[in-house]
Structures are given as structure tokens and as C-alpha cells.
Tab-separated table of C-alpha atoms and ligand atoms in Angstrom:
chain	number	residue	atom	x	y	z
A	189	UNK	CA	0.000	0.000	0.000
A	190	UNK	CA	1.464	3.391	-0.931
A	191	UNK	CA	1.908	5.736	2.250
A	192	UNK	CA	2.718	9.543	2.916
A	193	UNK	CA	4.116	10.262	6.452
A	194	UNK	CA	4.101	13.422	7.774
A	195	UNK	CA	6.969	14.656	10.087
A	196	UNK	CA	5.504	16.949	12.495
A	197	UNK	CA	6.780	19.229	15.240
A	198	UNK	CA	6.613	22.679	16.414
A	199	UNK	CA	9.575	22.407	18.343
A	200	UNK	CA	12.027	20.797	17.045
A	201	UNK	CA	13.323	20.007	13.236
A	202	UNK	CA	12.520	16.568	12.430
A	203	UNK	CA	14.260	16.137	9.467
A	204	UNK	CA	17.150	14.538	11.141
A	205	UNK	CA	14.953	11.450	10.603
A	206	UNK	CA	15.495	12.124	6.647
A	207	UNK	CA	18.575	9.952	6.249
A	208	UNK	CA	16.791	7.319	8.601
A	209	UNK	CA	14.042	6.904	6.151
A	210	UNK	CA	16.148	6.929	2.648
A	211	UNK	CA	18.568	3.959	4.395
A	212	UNK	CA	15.517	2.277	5.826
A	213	UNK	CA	12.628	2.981	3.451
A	214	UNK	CA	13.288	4.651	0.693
A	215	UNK	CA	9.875	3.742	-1.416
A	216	UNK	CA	7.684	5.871	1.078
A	217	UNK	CA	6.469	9.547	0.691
A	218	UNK	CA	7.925	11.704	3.530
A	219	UNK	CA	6.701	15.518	4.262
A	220	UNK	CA	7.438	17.543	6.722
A	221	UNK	CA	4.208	19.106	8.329
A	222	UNK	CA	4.348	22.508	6.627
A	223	UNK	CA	3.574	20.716	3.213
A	224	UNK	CA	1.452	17.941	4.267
A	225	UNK	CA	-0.935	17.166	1.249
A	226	UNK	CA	-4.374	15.830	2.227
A	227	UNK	CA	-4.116	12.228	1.618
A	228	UNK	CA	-1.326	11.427	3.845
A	229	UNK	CA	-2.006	8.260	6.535
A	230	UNK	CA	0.659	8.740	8.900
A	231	UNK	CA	1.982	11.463	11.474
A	232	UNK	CA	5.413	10.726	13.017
A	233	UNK	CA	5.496	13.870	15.781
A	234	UNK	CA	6.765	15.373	18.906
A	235	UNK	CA	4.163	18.831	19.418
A	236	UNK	CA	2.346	19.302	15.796
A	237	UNK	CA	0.901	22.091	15.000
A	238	UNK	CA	-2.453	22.092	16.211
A	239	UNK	CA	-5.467	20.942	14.313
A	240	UNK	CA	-2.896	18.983	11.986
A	241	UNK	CA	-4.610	15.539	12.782
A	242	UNK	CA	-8.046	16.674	12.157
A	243	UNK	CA	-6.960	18.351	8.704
A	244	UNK	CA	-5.780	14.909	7.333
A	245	UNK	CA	-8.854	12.762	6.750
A	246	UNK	CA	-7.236	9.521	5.543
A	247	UNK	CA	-5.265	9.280	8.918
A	248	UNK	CA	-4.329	6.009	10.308
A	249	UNK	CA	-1.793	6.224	12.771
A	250	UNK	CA	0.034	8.978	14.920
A	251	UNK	CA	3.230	7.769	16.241
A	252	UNK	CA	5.493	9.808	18.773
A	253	UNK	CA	8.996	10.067	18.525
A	254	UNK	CA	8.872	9.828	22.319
A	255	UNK	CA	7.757	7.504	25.458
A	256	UNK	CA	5.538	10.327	26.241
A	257	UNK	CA	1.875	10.759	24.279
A	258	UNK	CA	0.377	14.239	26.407
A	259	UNK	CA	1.874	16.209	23.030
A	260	UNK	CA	-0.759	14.091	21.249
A	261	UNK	CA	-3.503	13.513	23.547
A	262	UNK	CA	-3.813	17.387	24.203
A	263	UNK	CA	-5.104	17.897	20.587
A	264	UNK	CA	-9.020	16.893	20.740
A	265	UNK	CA	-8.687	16.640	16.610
A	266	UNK	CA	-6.966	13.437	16.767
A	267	UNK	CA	-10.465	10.893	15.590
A	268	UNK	CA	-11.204	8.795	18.234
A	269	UNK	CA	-10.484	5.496	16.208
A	270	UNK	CA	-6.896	6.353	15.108
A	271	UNK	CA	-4.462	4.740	17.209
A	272	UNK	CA	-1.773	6.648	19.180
A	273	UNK	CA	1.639	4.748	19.552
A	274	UNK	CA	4.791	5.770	21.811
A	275	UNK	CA	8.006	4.324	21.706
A	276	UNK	CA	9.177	1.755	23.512
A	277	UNK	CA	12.953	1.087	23.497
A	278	UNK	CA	15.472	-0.459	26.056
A	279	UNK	CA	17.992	2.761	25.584
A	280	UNK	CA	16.081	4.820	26.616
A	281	UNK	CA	15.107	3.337	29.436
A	282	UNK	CA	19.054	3.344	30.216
A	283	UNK	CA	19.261	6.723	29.778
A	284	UNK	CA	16.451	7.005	32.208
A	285	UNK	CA	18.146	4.640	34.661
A	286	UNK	CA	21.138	6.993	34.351
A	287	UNK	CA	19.728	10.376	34.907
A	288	UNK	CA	17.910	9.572	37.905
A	289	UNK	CA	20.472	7.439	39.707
A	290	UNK	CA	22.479	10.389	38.950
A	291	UNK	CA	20.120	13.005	40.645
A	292	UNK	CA	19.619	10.667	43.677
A	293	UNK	CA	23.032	10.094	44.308
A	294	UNK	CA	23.763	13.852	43.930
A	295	UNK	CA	21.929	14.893	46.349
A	296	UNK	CA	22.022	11.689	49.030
A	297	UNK	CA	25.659	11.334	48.828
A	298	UNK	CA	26.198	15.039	49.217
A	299	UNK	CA	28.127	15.852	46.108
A	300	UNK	CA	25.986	18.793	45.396
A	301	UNK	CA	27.360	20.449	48.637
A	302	UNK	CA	31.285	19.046	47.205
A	303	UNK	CA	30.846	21.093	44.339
A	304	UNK	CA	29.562	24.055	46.076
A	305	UNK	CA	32.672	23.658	48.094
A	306	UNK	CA	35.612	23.020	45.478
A	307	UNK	CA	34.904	26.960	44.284
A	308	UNK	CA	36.407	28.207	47.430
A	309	UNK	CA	38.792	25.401	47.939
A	310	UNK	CA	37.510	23.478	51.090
A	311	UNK	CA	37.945	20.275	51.583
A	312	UNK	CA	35.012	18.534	54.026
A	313	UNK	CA	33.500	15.439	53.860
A	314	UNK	CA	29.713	15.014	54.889
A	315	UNK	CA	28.955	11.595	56.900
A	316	UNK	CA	27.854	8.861	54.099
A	317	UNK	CA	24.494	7.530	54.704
A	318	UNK	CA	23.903	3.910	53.806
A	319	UNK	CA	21.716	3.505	50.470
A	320	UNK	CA	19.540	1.309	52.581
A	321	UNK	CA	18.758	4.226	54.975
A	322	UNK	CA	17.570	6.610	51.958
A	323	UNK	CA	13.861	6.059	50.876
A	324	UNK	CA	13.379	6.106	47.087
A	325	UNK	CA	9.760	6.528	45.726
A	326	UNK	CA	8.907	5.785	42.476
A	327	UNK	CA	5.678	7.104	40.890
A	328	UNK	CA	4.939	5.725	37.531
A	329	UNK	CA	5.971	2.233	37.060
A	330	UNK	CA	5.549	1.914	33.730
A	331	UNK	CA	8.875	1.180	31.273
A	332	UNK	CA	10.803	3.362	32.344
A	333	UNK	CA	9.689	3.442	36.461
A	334	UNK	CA	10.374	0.138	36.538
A	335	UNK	CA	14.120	0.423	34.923
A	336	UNK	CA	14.997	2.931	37.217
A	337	UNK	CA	13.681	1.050	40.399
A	338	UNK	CA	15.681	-1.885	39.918
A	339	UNK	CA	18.674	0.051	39.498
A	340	UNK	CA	18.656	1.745	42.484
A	341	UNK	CA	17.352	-1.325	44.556
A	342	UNK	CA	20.497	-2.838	42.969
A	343	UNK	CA	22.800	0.116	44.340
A	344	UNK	CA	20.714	-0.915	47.957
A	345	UNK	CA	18.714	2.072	47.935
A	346	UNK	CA	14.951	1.396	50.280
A	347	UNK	CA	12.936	1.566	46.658
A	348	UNK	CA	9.375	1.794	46.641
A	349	UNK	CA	6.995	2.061	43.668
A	350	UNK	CA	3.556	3.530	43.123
A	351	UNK	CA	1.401	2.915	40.119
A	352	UNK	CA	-2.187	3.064	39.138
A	353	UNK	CA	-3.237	-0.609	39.383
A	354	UNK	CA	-1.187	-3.134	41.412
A	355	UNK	CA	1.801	-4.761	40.342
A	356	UNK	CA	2.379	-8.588	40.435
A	357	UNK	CA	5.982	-8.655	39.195
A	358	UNK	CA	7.921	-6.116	40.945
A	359	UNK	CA	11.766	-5.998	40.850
A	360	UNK	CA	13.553	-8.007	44.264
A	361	UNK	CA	13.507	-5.881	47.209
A	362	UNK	CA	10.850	-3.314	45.509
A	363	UNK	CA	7.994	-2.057	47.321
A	364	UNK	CA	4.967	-1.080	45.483
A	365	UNK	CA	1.896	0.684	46.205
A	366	UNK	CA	-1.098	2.075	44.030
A	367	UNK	CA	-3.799	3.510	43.271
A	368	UNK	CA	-4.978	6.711	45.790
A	369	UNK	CA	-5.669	5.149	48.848
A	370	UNK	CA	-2.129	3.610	49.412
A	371	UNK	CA	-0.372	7.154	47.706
A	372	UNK	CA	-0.179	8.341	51.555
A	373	UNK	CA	2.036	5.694	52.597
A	374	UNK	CA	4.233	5.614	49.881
A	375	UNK	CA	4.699	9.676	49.854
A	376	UNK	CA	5.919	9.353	53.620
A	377	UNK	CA	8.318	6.808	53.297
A	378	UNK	CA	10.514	8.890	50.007
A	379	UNK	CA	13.221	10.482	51.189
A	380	UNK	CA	13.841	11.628	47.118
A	381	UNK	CA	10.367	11.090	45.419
A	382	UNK	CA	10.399	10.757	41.229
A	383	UNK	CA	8.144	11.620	39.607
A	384	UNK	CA	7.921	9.298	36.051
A	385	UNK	CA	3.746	9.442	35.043
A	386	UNK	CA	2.809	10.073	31.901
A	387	UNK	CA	0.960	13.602	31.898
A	388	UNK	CA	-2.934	12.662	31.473
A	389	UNK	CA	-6.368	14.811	33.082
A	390	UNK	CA	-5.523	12.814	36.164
A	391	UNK	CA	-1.897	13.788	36.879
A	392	UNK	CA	-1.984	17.423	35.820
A	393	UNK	CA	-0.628	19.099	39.034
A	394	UNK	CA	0.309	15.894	40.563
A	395	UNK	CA	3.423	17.178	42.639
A	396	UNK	CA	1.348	20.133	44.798
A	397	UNK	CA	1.324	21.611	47.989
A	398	UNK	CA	-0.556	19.074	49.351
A	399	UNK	CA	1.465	16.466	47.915
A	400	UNK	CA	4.761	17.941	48.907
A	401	UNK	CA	3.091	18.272	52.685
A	402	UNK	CA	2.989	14.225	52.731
A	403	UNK	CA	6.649	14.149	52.285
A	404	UNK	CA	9.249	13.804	54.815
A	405	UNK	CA	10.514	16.919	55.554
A	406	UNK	CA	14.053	18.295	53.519
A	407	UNK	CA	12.879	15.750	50.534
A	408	UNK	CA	14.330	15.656	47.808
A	409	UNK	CA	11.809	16.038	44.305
A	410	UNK	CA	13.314	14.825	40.999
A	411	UNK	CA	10.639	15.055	38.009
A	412	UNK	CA	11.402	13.745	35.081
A	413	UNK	CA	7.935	13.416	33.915
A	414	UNK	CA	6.333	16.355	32.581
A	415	UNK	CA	6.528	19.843	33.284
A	416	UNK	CA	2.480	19.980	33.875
A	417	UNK	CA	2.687	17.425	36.226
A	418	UNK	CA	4.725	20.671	38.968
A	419	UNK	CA	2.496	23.293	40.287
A	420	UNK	CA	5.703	25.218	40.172
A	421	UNK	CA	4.449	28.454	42.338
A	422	UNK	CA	4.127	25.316	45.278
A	423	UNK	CA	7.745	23.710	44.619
A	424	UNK	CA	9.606	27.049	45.687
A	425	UNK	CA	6.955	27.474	48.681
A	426	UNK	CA	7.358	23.752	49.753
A	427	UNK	CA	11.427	24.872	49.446
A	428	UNK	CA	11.102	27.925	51.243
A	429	UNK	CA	9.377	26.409	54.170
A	430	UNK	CA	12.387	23.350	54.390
A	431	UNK	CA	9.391	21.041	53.431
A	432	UNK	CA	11.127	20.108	50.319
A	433	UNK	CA	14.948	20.256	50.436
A	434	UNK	CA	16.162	20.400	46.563
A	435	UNK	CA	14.317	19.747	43.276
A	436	UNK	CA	15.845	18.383	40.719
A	437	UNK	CA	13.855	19.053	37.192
A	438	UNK	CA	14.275	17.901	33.906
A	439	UNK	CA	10.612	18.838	32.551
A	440	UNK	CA	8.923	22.008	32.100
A	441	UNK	CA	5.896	23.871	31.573
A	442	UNK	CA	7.406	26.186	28.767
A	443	UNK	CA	10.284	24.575	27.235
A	444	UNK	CA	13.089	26.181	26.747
A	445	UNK	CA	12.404	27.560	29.973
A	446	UNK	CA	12.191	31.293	29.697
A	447	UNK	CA	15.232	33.183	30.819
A	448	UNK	CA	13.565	35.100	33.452
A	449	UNK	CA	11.939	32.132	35.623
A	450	UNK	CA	12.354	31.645	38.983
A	451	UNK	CA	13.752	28.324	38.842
A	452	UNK	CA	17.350	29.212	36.607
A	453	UNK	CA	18.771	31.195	39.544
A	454	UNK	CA	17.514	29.250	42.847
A	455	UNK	CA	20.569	27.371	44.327
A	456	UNK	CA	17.853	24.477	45.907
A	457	UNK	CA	17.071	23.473	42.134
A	458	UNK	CA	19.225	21.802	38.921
A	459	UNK	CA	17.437	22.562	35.874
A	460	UNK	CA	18.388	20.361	33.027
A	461	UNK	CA	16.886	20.796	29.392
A	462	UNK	CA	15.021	17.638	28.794
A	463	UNK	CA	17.638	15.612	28.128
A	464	UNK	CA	16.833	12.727	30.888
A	465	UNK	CA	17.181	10.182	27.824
A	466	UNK	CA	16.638	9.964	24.397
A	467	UNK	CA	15.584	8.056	21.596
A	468	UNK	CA	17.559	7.527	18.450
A	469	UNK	CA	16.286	7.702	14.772
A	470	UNK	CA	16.526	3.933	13.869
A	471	UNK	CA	14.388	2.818	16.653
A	472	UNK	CA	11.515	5.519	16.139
A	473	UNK	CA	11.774	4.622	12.224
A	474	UNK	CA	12.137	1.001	12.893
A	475	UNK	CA	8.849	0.917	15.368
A	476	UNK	CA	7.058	3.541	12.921
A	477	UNK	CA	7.916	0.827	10.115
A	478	UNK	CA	7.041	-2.291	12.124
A	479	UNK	CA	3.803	-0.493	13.298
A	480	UNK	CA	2.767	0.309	9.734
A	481	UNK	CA	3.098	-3.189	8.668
A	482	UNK	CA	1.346	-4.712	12.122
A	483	UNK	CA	-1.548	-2.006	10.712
A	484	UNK	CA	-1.281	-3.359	7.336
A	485	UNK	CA	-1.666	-7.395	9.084
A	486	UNK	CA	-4.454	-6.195	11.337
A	487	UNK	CA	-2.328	-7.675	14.396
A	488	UNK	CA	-1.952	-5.631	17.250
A	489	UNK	CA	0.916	-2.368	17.837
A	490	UNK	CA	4.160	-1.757	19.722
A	491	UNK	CA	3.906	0.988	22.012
A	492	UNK	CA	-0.064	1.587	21.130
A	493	UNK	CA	-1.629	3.803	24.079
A	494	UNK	CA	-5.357	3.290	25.715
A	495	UNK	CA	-7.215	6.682	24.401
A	496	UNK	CA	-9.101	5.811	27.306
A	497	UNK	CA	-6.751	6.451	30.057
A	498	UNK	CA	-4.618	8.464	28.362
A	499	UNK	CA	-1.526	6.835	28.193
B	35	NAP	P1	4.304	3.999	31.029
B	35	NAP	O1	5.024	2.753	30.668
B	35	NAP	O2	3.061	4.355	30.321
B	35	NAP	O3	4.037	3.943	32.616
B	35	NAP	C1	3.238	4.873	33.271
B	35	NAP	C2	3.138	4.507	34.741
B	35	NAP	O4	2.398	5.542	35.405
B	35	NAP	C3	2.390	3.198	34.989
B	35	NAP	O5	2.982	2.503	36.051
B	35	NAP	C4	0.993	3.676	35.405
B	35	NAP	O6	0.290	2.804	36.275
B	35	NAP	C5	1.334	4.946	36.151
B	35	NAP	N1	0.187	5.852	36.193
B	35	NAP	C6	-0.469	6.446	35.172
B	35	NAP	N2	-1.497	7.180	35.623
B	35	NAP	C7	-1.495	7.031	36.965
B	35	NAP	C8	-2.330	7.542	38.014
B	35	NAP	N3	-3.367	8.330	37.742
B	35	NAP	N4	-2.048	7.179	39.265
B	35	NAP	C9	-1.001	6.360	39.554
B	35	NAP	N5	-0.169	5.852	38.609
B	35	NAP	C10	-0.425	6.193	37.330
B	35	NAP	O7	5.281	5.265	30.860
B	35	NAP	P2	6.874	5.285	30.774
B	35	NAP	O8	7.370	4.798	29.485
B	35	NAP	O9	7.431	4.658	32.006
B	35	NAP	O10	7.127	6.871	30.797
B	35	NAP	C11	6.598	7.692	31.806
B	35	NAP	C12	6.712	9.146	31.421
B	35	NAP	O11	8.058	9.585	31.500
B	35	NAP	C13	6.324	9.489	29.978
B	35	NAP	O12	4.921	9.573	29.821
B	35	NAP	C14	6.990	10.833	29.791
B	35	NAP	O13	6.129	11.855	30.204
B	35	NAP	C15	8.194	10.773	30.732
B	35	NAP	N6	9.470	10.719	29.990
B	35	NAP	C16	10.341	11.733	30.182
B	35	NAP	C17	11.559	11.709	29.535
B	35	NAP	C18	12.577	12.772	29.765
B	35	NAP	O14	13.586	12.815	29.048
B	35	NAP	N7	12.404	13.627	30.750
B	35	NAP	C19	11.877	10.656	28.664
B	35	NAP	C20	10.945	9.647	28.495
B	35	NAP	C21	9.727	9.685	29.172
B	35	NAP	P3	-0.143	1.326	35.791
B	35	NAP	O15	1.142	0.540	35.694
B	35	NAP	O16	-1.025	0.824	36.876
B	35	NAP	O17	-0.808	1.498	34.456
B	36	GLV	C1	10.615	12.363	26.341
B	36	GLV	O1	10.308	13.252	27.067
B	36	GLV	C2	9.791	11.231	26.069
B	36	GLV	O2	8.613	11.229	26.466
B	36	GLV	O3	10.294	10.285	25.438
């Protein structure tokens, strides 16, 4: 079957997937979103314009270039019966892994306060807490969640998990809690909480006030999730009162983050530009290609999201 794919974005320029698709596929149609013709079936995207899915009536799939869907899901013009697919691929879960052991350790073993130090030339050491005496929550224990909590359970951190549903199969020495009536328990027992749900109606605004209030006090918040999931007026008032003791943040509401926000010049946070992990182009045009063929088949999709629940 002939097919045009659309490369969409508002924020970034996708045609470093060009070369991917003239090594991998060079029979198919490929246009970038600014000259997408009517007909075209497929929309490969991170943040199209909006209305784009609605203007394309042949549409079959929408695939992200990311784990992430929100950019998707947030445009009502996507028809209900099109399927949504993320990607799902072990390096970036490793990258994931990475990041967030990195941001844990930062903070837990000090080395934030080292670095601080080594501008004026002093040399003091902080006492070393045991991993097993530092609480790690996990929420959202999807892919990626899960990764990251078995690394850290391997590096003896106290690791606990929270989810929306209950999880059978959790990694050795794992904790895991769900839904909203166990989210108490699991909040007071993270020394560094991370935050790894996909952005949907339900987690909008997830890391609050009243959140923060359930943690103990001086905790550390790492989100690598999505910028809407921080009330960010209640991070710096939850750091101002010692309720929170750093933030670590790789997400934002406005990315880039604008040059006069609060969060660039507050010693308490690390701002990094979304670059937790990454996916590279032969696995986003290999699971784009394989997806288009499982569509062709009528069997079912890698990475393909419940419109339902949003993710
Ligand atoms: P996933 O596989 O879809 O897992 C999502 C997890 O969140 C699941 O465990 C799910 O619970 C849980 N969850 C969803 N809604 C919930 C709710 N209302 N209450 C409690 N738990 C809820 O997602 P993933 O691949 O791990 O990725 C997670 C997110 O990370 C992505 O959506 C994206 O926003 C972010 N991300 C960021 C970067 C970065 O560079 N910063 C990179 C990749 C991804 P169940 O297991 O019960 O369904
Ligand atoms: C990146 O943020 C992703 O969702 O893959």
C-alpha cells in the first residue's frame, strides 16, 4: 500500500529522521508538516501544530517520537479510532536509569554540597548515609519506572513504587503501592520522590502543595515526567518552608524555559533541558515501520496507548 508520512513538530526540526528513512525505506512519501498534502495516513510527531490531525482525513496512525503521548492527547482533533503509539525502546530506558540514579546520588551522597565547596577550595566530607537508609519513591511504574527502580534497589537504595493498578511482578527488594488510597504511605516513606507518570487529566498538578506536605521533611523532588505534572508556584513554597529540600527538574511547563523564571537562579534546584534520555532515529523509524506493517496485518501495535486512560 502506498503511504505519505508526515513529520511533524513545532519544536524541534525533524528532518534529522530524513537519512533514517532513505537507508531504511526509501519507497515511502515523507513531508514535513508545513507541506502535508491531504491524503497522507501517517503522522510521526513530537508537538504538531495544532489541528494537523483533524486536517488529514485519511489518517491512520500517529506515532510519537517519544515515550511520552500528552503532546498528542492534548489535541481533541486526533479521531477517536486512530491509534496513538509511543516508543518503547530499552535505551532509553538506560538513559532514564542513568539520569535519575544520577540526581539521587547527587543529592544523598552530598556531592551537590562538594561542588559548592571546590569553588572556594575546602575540603570537608559530609557523613555517608547507607543507600539502605535513603527512601526512594517511584511514581509511575511503567517502562521506564520500573528500569529505574531496579537500578537503584540494585545500588541498595529502600525503593518503593507507586502505580495506578497493582503490580504482580515487581523488581527483588521493591515495594509497590497504588492507586490513591495507598499514595499516603508511599509519599511518607521517600526520602527523594520521582516523579515518572505520563501527563494525562488525572496527573496534571500531581506534585502540589498538598502532595509535597505528605513528604518527609528536607525531601528531595526529581521530576522527570512532565513539566504539567509541577504546580511550580508550590515547589519554591514547599522549598522555602524546608518542606522540600532540593528539586531536581528535567521537565517544564514552557520549554526552553524562559530566561527570566524563577527556577534558573535558585541554588535548591538543577534545571536540566530535557535531556533525561533519548531516543535515536533507527528505533523511532524502525517501530514507525514495524507499526505500519502490524496495521497493514491487522495484528496488534508496539507501544499503542489506551485513548481511554490516556496513556
Ligand atoms: P508507562 O510505561 O506508560 O508507565 C506509566 C506509569 O504511570 C504506569 O505505572 C501507570 O500505572 C502509572 N500511572 C499512570 N497514571 C497514573 C495515576 N493516575 N495514578 C497512579 N499511577 C499512574 O510510561 P513510561 O514509558 O514509564 O514513561 C513515563 C513518562 O516519563 C512518559 O509519559 C513521559 O512523560 C516521561 N518521559 C520523560 C523523559 C525525559 O527525558 N524527561 C523521557 C521519556 C519519558 P499502571 O502501571 O497501573 O498502568
Ligand atoms: C521524552 O520526554 C519522552 O517522552 O520520550
Amino acid at each position: 500500500m502506498s503511504r505519505t508520512i508526515v513529520l511533524a513538530s513545532t519544536q524541534i526540526d525533524m528532518s534529522y529522521l530524513l537519512p533514517t528513512f532513505a537507508k531504511l525505506a526509501p519507497e515511502l512519501d515523507i513531508r514535513m508538516h508545513q507541506e502535508a498534502p491531504e491524503h497522507a495516513d501517517t503522522v510521526l510527531c513530537w508537538h504538531a501544530p495544532a489541528g494537523l490531525f483533524g486536517a488529514l482525513p485519511r489518517l491512520r496512525l500517529v506515532q510519537s517520537i517519544a515515550a511520552g503521548v500528552d503532546h498528542i492527547t492534548a489535541d481533541p482533533t486526533v479521531p477517536p479510532d486512530v491509534p496513538i503509539c509511543r516508543i518503547i525502546d530499552p535505551n532509553m530506558a538506560s538513559g532514564m536509569v542513568a539520569y535519575v540514579v544520577w540526581a539521587v546520588t547527587h543529592r544523598h551522597r552530598h556531592f551537590d554540597q562538594y561542588l559548592a565547596r571546590q569553588t572556594q577550595g575546602i575540603w570537608q566530607e559530609n557523613p555517608i548515609v547507607p543507600t539502605r537508609l535513603h527512601r526512594v519513591g517511584i511514581a509511575g511504574m511503567g517502562v521506564l519506572g520500573l528500569a529505574v527502580a531496579s537500578a537503584l534497589a540494585m545500588l541498595g537504595y529502600d525503593v518503593a513504587g507507586w502505580s495506578r493498578g497493582p503490580k504482580p511482578d515487581l523488581p527483588a527488594g521493591v515495594m509497590g503501592y497504588h492507586g490513591a488510597g495507598q499514595l499516603g504511605d508511599f509519599l511518607a516513606r521517600s526520602d527523594s520522590l520521582v516523579c515518572l507518570l505520563p501527563l494525562t487529566d488525572e496527573t496534571q498538578g500531581f506534585l502540589n502543595a498538598d502532595l509535597f506536605a505528605r513528604l518527609p521533611a528536607g525531601a528531595h523532588l526529581i521530576n522527570v515526567g512532565r513539566g504539567g505534572h509541577l504546580v511550580d508556584r508550590d515547589l519554591l513554597a514547599a522549598l522555602d518552608r524546608g518542606q522540600l529540600g532540593a528539586a531536581t527538574l528535567d521537565a517544564f511547563t514552557e520549554e526552553p524555559l524562559p530566561g527570566d523564571h524563577p527556577f534558573w537562579r535558585d541554588r535548591r534546584i538543577v534545571v536540566t533541558p530535557h535531556i533525561a534520555t533519548r531516543t535515536g532515529p533507527t528505533v523511532v523509524v524502525t517501530q514507525l515501520l514495524a507499526n505500519l506493517a502490524r496495521l497493514d496485518a491487522g495484528t496488534p501495535l508496539v507501544g499503542a496507548i489506551d485513548r481511554q486512560r490516556g496513556y
